[in-house]
Amino acid sequence: MAFATRHFVRAASSAAATAAAKKLIVKHVTVIGGGLMGAGIAQVAAASGHTVVLVDQSEEILKKSTKGIEESLKRVTKKKFADKPEAGAEFIEKTLKNLTTSTDAVAVVHSTDLVIEAIVENQEIKNELFKQLDKFAPEHTIFASNTSSLQITQLANSTTRQDRFGGLHFFNPVPMMKLVEVIKTPMTSQKTFESLVDFSKAVGKSPVSCKDTPGFIVNRLLVPYMMEAVRLFERGDASKEDIDVAMKLGAGYPMGPFELLDYVGLDTSKYIIDGWHSLEPNNPLFAPSPLLNKLVQEKKLGKKTGEGFYKYK
């Protein structure tokens, strides 16, 4: 009898280990944040057959998000189904059927496989959100943040599921940009990491992996490049116009660094560089810029306010 019991326990343990080793196939996705990034992520997830709930604080925001998704889908179908308008209409209908909205994050996470957070870049607000959702989400649910500048490890530490937590950094505009950075912390399990990679591929993206280092890959290279352009201008070595022309014609970039800064938002760039500077104050690549600080203080944030390094009508 004792032998039979031991044999049963070993068999059950082996079965549990095998189940634990299996990757999670994501079918149901909850996206928190109905802004450009969140709406874009919800769109590509729904378009690829996932059941998606898009969550934000008000119905007004969600109506705007849904309208934006519908308009984006129309643009996609014009290219994808140029000669097949009926197929395009069917694609839009199917995608929108996969998408619902809610103002109650706690109520919708109980049946989700993956939570993707895409809210304001604020450590405390994100931590509080994840801490709350952690209490109500199923044990198997993976949490992911779309942050571009905050440490995934610090966000994961606000939960009890550090092994089921990673980064999924999409790029704007999400429906057009093919890249996703999949971020693995020292605590992220291999199973979770592989599930996030598989999900990225399922929504039609090309995933690249990176450790939890400031800025990951793209921003770690891009932000210091833009900041060095500002310093070049601050020193009077070249005009901002000539720097932009030089990088477009000499390096083949589609936008110059000052055009890109205005497009991204000077407040966003300042927030990122200030955060990195606090982590590594002696790193010259992360040194703050007096000119950037001045423009942000004057509310000249770029295209979204009509003026940044350049003026916009």
Coordinates of C-alpha atoms in Angstrom, one line a residue:
M1 CA 0.0 0.0 0.0
A2 CA 2.8 2.4 0.9
F3 CA 4.6 1.5 -2.4
A4 CA 1.4 2.2 -4.3
T5 CA 0.9 5.6 -2.5
R6 CA 4.5 6.6 -3.2
H7 CA 4.1 5.6 -6.9
F8 CA 0.9 7.6 -7.1
V9 CA 2.6 10.7 -5.6
R10 CA 5.6 10.4 -7.9
A11 CA 3.2 10.1 -10.9
A12 CA 1.1 13.1 -9.8
S13 CA 4.3 15.2 -9.3
S14 CA 5.6 14.2 -12.7
A15 CA 2.3 15.2 -14.3
A16 CA 2.2 18.5 -12.5
A17 CA 5.8 19.2 -13.6
T18 CA 4.9 18.4 -17.2
A19 CA 1.9 20.7 -17.0
A20 CA 4.0 23.5 -15.4
A21 CA 6.5 23.2 -18.2
K22 CA 4.0 23.8 -20.9
K23 CA 3.8 27.3 -22.4
L24 CA 0.6 29.2 -21.9
I25 CA -1.3 29.7 -25.1
V26 CA -2.8 33.2 -24.8
K27 CA -6.4 33.4 -26.0
H28 CA -7.9 36.1 -23.8
V29 CA -6.2 39.4 -23.4
T30 CA -6.9 42.4 -21.1
V31 CA -5.4 45.7 -22.2
I32 CA -5.3 48.4 -19.5
G33 CA -5.2 51.9 -21.0
G34 CA -7.2 53.2 -24.0
G35 CA -4.6 55.7 -25.3
L36 CA -2.8 55.4 -28.6
M37 CA -0.6 52.5 -27.4
G38 CA -3.3 50.6 -25.6
A39 CA -5.9 50.9 -28.4
G40 CA -3.2 49.8 -30.9
I41 CA -2.3 46.7 -28.9
A42 CA -6.0 45.9 -28.5
Q43 CA -6.5 46.2 -32.2
V44 CA -3.7 43.9 -33.3
A45 CA -4.7 41.3 -30.6
A46 CA -8.3 41.4 -31.7
A47 CA -7.4 41.3 -35.4
S48 CA -5.3 38.1 -34.8
G49 CA -8.3 36.3 -33.3
H50 CA -7.8 36.9 -29.6
T51 CA -10.6 37.8 -27.3
V52 CA -9.8 41.3 -26.0
V53 CA -11.1 43.6 -23.3
L54 CA -9.9 47.2 -23.5
V55 CA -10.1 48.9 -20.1
D56 CA -9.9 52.6 -19.2
Q57 CA -11.4 54.9 -16.5
S58 CA -14.3 56.3 -18.5
E59 CA -16.8 55.4 -21.2
E60 CA -15.9 58.6 -23.0
I61 CA -12.3 57.6 -23.3
L62 CA -13.3 54.1 -24.5
K63 CA -15.6 55.5 -27.1
K64 CA -12.8 57.6 -28.5
S65 CA -10.5 54.5 -28.4
T66 CA -13.0 52.3 -30.2
K67 CA -13.6 55.0 -32.9
G68 CA -9.8 55.3 -33.4
I69 CA -9.6 51.5 -33.8
E70 CA -12.4 51.5 -36.3
E71 CA -10.7 54.2 -38.4
S72 CA -7.3 52.4 -38.1
L73 CA -8.9 49.1 -39.3
K74 CA -10.3 50.9 -42.3
R75 CA -6.9 52.2 -43.3
V76 CA -5.4 48.7 -42.8
T77 CA -8.1 47.1 -45.0
K78 CA -7.6 49.6 -47.8
K79 CA -4.1 48.3 -48.2
K80 CA -4.6 44.6 -47.2
F81 CA -7.8 44.1 -49.1
A82 CA -7.4 46.6 -51.9
D83 CA -9.1 44.3 -54.5
K84 CA -11.4 42.6 -52.1
P85 CA -13.6 45.2 -50.3
E86 CA -16.0 42.5 -49.1
A87 CA -13.2 40.6 -47.4
G88 CA -12.1 43.8 -45.9
A89 CA -15.5 44.5 -44.4
E90 CA -15.6 41.0 -43.0
F91 CA -12.1 41.5 -41.5
I92 CA -13.3 44.6 -39.7
E93 CA -16.5 43.0 -38.5
K94 CA -14.6 40.0 -37.1
T95 CA -12.0 42.1 -35.4
L96 CA -14.6 44.3 -33.7
K97 CA -16.5 41.2 -32.5
N98 CA -13.4 40.1 -30.7
L99 CA -13.2 43.5 -28.8
T100 CA -15.2 44.7 -25.9
T101 CA -14.6 47.5 -23.4
S102 CA -14.9 48.0 -19.7
T103 CA -14.2 50.6 -17.0
D104 CA -13.8 47.9 -14.3
A105 CA -10.4 46.2 -14.6
V106 CA -10.9 44.1 -11.5
A107 CA -14.1 42.6 -12.9
V108 CA -12.6 41.5 -16.3
V109 CA -9.2 40.0 -15.2
H110 CA -10.8 37.0 -13.6
S111 CA -10.9 35.1 -16.9
T112 CA -7.9 36.5 -18.7
D113 CA -4.6 34.9 -19.8
L114 CA -2.6 38.0 -20.3
V115 CA -2.8 41.5 -18.9
I116 CA -1.0 44.2 -20.8
E117 CA -0.6 47.5 -19.1
A118 CA -0.3 50.7 -21.2
I119 CA -1.2 53.5 -18.9
V120 CA 0.7 56.7 -17.9
E121 CA 4.5 56.3 -17.3
N122 CA 4.3 56.7 -13.6
Q123 CA 5.9 54.1 -11.3
E124 CA 3.6 54.5 -8.4
I125 CA 0.4 54.4 -10.5
K126 CA 1.5 51.3 -12.3
N127 CA 2.6 49.6 -9.1
E128 CA -0.8 50.3 -7.5
L129 CA -2.6 48.9 -10.6
F130 CA -0.6 45.7 -10.7
K131 CA -0.9 45.2 -6.9
Q132 CA -4.7 45.5 -7.2
L133 CA -5.1 43.2 -10.3
D134 CA -2.8 40.6 -8.7
K135 CA -5.4 39.9 -6.1
F136 CA -8.1 39.1 -8.6
A137 CA -6.4 37.6 -11.7
P138 CA -6.1 33.8 -12.0
E139 CA -2.9 32.1 -11.0
H140 CA -1.9 31.3 -14.6
T141 CA -2.4 34.9 -15.8
I142 CA 0.7 36.6 -17.1
F143 CA 1.2 40.3 -16.4
A144 CA 3.1 42.5 -18.9
S145 CA 3.9 46.2 -19.1
N146 CA 4.3 48.3 -22.2
T147 CA 6.6 50.7 -20.4
S148 CA 9.4 52.2 -22.5
S149 CA 11.5 53.6 -19.6
L150 CA 10.6 52.0 -16.2
Q151 CA 12.2 48.9 -14.8
I152 CA 10.1 45.8 -15.3
T153 CA 11.6 44.3 -12.1
Q154 CA 10.3 47.1 -9.9
L155 CA 6.8 46.7 -11.4
A156 CA 6.9 42.9 -10.9
N157 CA 7.8 43.4 -7.3
S158 CA 4.5 45.0 -6.7
T159 CA 2.9 41.6 -7.3
T160 CA 3.2 38.0 -6.0
R161 CA 3.7 36.7 -9.6
Q162 CA 7.3 37.8 -10.4
D163 CA 7.8 34.6 -12.4
R164 CA 4.7 35.4 -14.5
F165 CA 5.7 39.0 -15.2
G166 CA 7.6 40.5 -18.2
G167 CA 7.8 43.4 -20.5
L168 CA 6.0 43.7 -23.9
H169 CA 7.2 47.0 -25.4
F170 CA 5.3 47.8 -28.6
F171 CA 6.1 50.8 -30.8
N172 CA 3.8 53.6 -32.1
P173 CA 1.8 53.3 -34.3
V174 CA 1.2 49.7 -33.1
P175 CA -0.7 48.4 -36.2
M176 CA 2.2 49.5 -38.5
M177 CA 5.3 48.9 -36.4
K178 CA 6.5 45.3 -36.6
L179 CA 8.8 45.3 -33.6
V180 CA 8.1 44.2 -30.0
E181 CA 10.7 44.1 -27.3
V182 CA 10.1 41.2 -25.0
I183 CA 11.7 41.9 -21.6
K184 CA 12.8 39.1 -19.2
T185 CA 13.7 40.0 -15.7
P186 CA 15.9 37.7 -13.5
M187 CA 12.6 36.4 -12.0
T188 CA 10.6 35.8 -15.3
S189 CA 10.2 32.1 -15.9
Q190 CA 11.3 30.6 -19.2
K191 CA 7.7 29.5 -19.7
T192 CA 6.4 33.0 -19.3
F193 CA 9.1 34.4 -21.6
E194 CA 8.3 31.9 -24.3
S195 CA 4.6 32.6 -24.0
L196 CA 5.2 36.3 -24.5
V197 CA 7.3 35.7 -27.5
D198 CA 4.7 33.4 -29.0
F199 CA 2.0 36.0 -28.3
S200 CA 4.1 38.7 -30.1
K201 CA 4.4 36.4 -33.1
A202 CA 0.7 35.6 -33.0
V203 CA -0.2 39.3 -33.3
G204 CA 2.0 39.6 -36.4
K205 CA 5.1 41.2 -34.8
S206 CA 8.8 40.4 -34.8
P207 CA 9.9 39.9 -31.2
V208 CA 13.4 40.7 -29.9
S209 CA 14.5 39.8 -26.4
C210 CA 16.3 42.0 -23.9
K211 CA 17.2 41.9 -20.2
D212 CA 15.7 44.5 -17.9
T213 CA 18.2 47.3 -18.7
P214 CA 17.2 51.0 -18.9
G215 CA 15.5 51.7 -22.3
F216 CA 15.8 48.1 -23.4
I217 CA 17.3 48.1 -26.9
V218 CA 15.7 50.7 -29.1
N219 CA 15.3 53.6 -26.5
R220 CA 18.7 52.8 -24.9
L221 CA 20.3 53.7 -28.3
L222 CA 17.8 56.2 -29.5
V223 CA 17.3 58.5 -26.5
P224 CA 21.1 59.1 -25.9
Y225 CA 21.4 59.8 -29.6
M226 CA 18.6 62.5 -29.4
M227 CA 20.1 64.0 -26.3
E228 CA 23.6 64.2 -27.9
A229 CA 22.0 66.1 -30.8
V230 CA 20.5 68.6 -28.3
R231 CA 24.0 69.0 -26.6
L232 CA 25.5 69.6 -30.1
F233 CA 23.0 72.3 -30.6
E234 CA 23.4 73.7 -27.1
R235 CA 27.2 74.1 -27.6
G236 CA 26.5 76.0 -30.9
D237 CA 28.3 73.4 -33.0
A238 CA 25.5 73.2 -35.5
S239 CA 21.9 74.4 -36.0
K240 CA 19.0 72.1 -35.3
E241 CA 18.0 72.3 -38.9
D242 CA 21.4 71.3 -40.2
I243 CA 21.6 68.4 -37.6
D244 CA 18.2 67.1 -38.8
V245 CA 19.2 67.4 -42.5
A246 CA 22.6 65.7 -41.8
M247 CA 21.0 62.7 -40.1
K248 CA 18.4 62.3 -42.8
L249 CA 20.7 62.6 -45.8
G250 CA 23.9 61.2 -44.2
A251 CA 22.5 58.4 -42.1
G252 CA 19.3 57.7 -44.0
Y253 CA 17.1 58.3 -41.1
P254 CA 13.4 59.2 -41.9
M255 CA 13.4 61.9 -39.3
G256 CA 16.1 64.1 -37.8
P257 CA 16.6 64.0 -34.0
F258 CA 14.8 67.3 -33.3
E259 CA 11.9 66.3 -35.5
L260 CA 11.8 63.0 -33.6
L261 CA 11.9 64.7 -30.2
D262 CA 9.0 66.9 -31.2
Y263 CA 7.1 63.9 -32.5
V264 CA 7.7 61.8 -29.3
G265 CA 7.0 64.7 -27.0
L266 CA 9.7 66.7 -25.1
D267 CA 8.0 65.9 -21.8
T268 CA 8.3 62.2 -22.5
S269 CA 11.9 62.4 -23.5
K270 CA 12.7 64.5 -20.4
Y271 CA 10.9 62.0 -18.2
I272 CA 12.9 59.1 -19.6
I273 CA 16.3 60.8 -19.3
D274 CA 15.6 62.1 -15.8
G275 CA 14.6 58.5 -14.7
W276 CA 17.8 57.1 -16.2
H277 CA 19.9 59.9 -14.7
S278 CA 18.5 59.0 -11.2
L279 CA 19.6 55.4 -11.7
E280 CA 23.0 56.2 -13.1
P281 CA 23.9 59.8 -12.2
N282 CA 27.5 59.4 -13.3
N283 CA 26.7 58.2 -16.8
P284 CA 27.3 61.1 -19.2
L285 CA 24.8 59.6 -21.7
F286 CA 22.0 60.2 -19.2
A287 CA 23.0 63.8 -18.3
P288 CA 20.0 66.2 -18.3
S289 CA 19.7 69.0 -20.9
P290 CA 19.1 72.6 -19.7
L291 CA 17.5 73.5 -23.0
L292 CA 15.1 70.5 -22.9
N293 CA 14.2 71.3 -19.3
K294 CA 13.5 74.9 -20.3
L295 CA 11.2 74.0 -23.2
V296 CA 9.3 71.6 -21.0
Q297 CA 8.9 74.2 -18.3
E298 CA 7.5 76.6 -20.9
K299 CA 5.0 73.8 -22.0
K300 CA 6.6 73.7 -25.4
L301 CA 6.3 69.9 -25.7
G302 CA 6.5 69.4 -29.5
K303 CA 3.8 68.7 -32.0
K304 CA 1.1 68.0 -29.5
T305 CA 1.3 71.6 -28.2
G306 CA 2.1 73.3 -31.5
E307 CA 5.6 74.1 -30.5
G308 CA 8.8 72.3 -29.3
F309 CA 12.1 72.7 -31.0
Y310 CA 10.1 73.7 -34.1
K311 CA 6.8 75.6 -34.4
Y312 CA 3.7 73.8 -35.9
K313 CA 0.6 75.3 -37.3

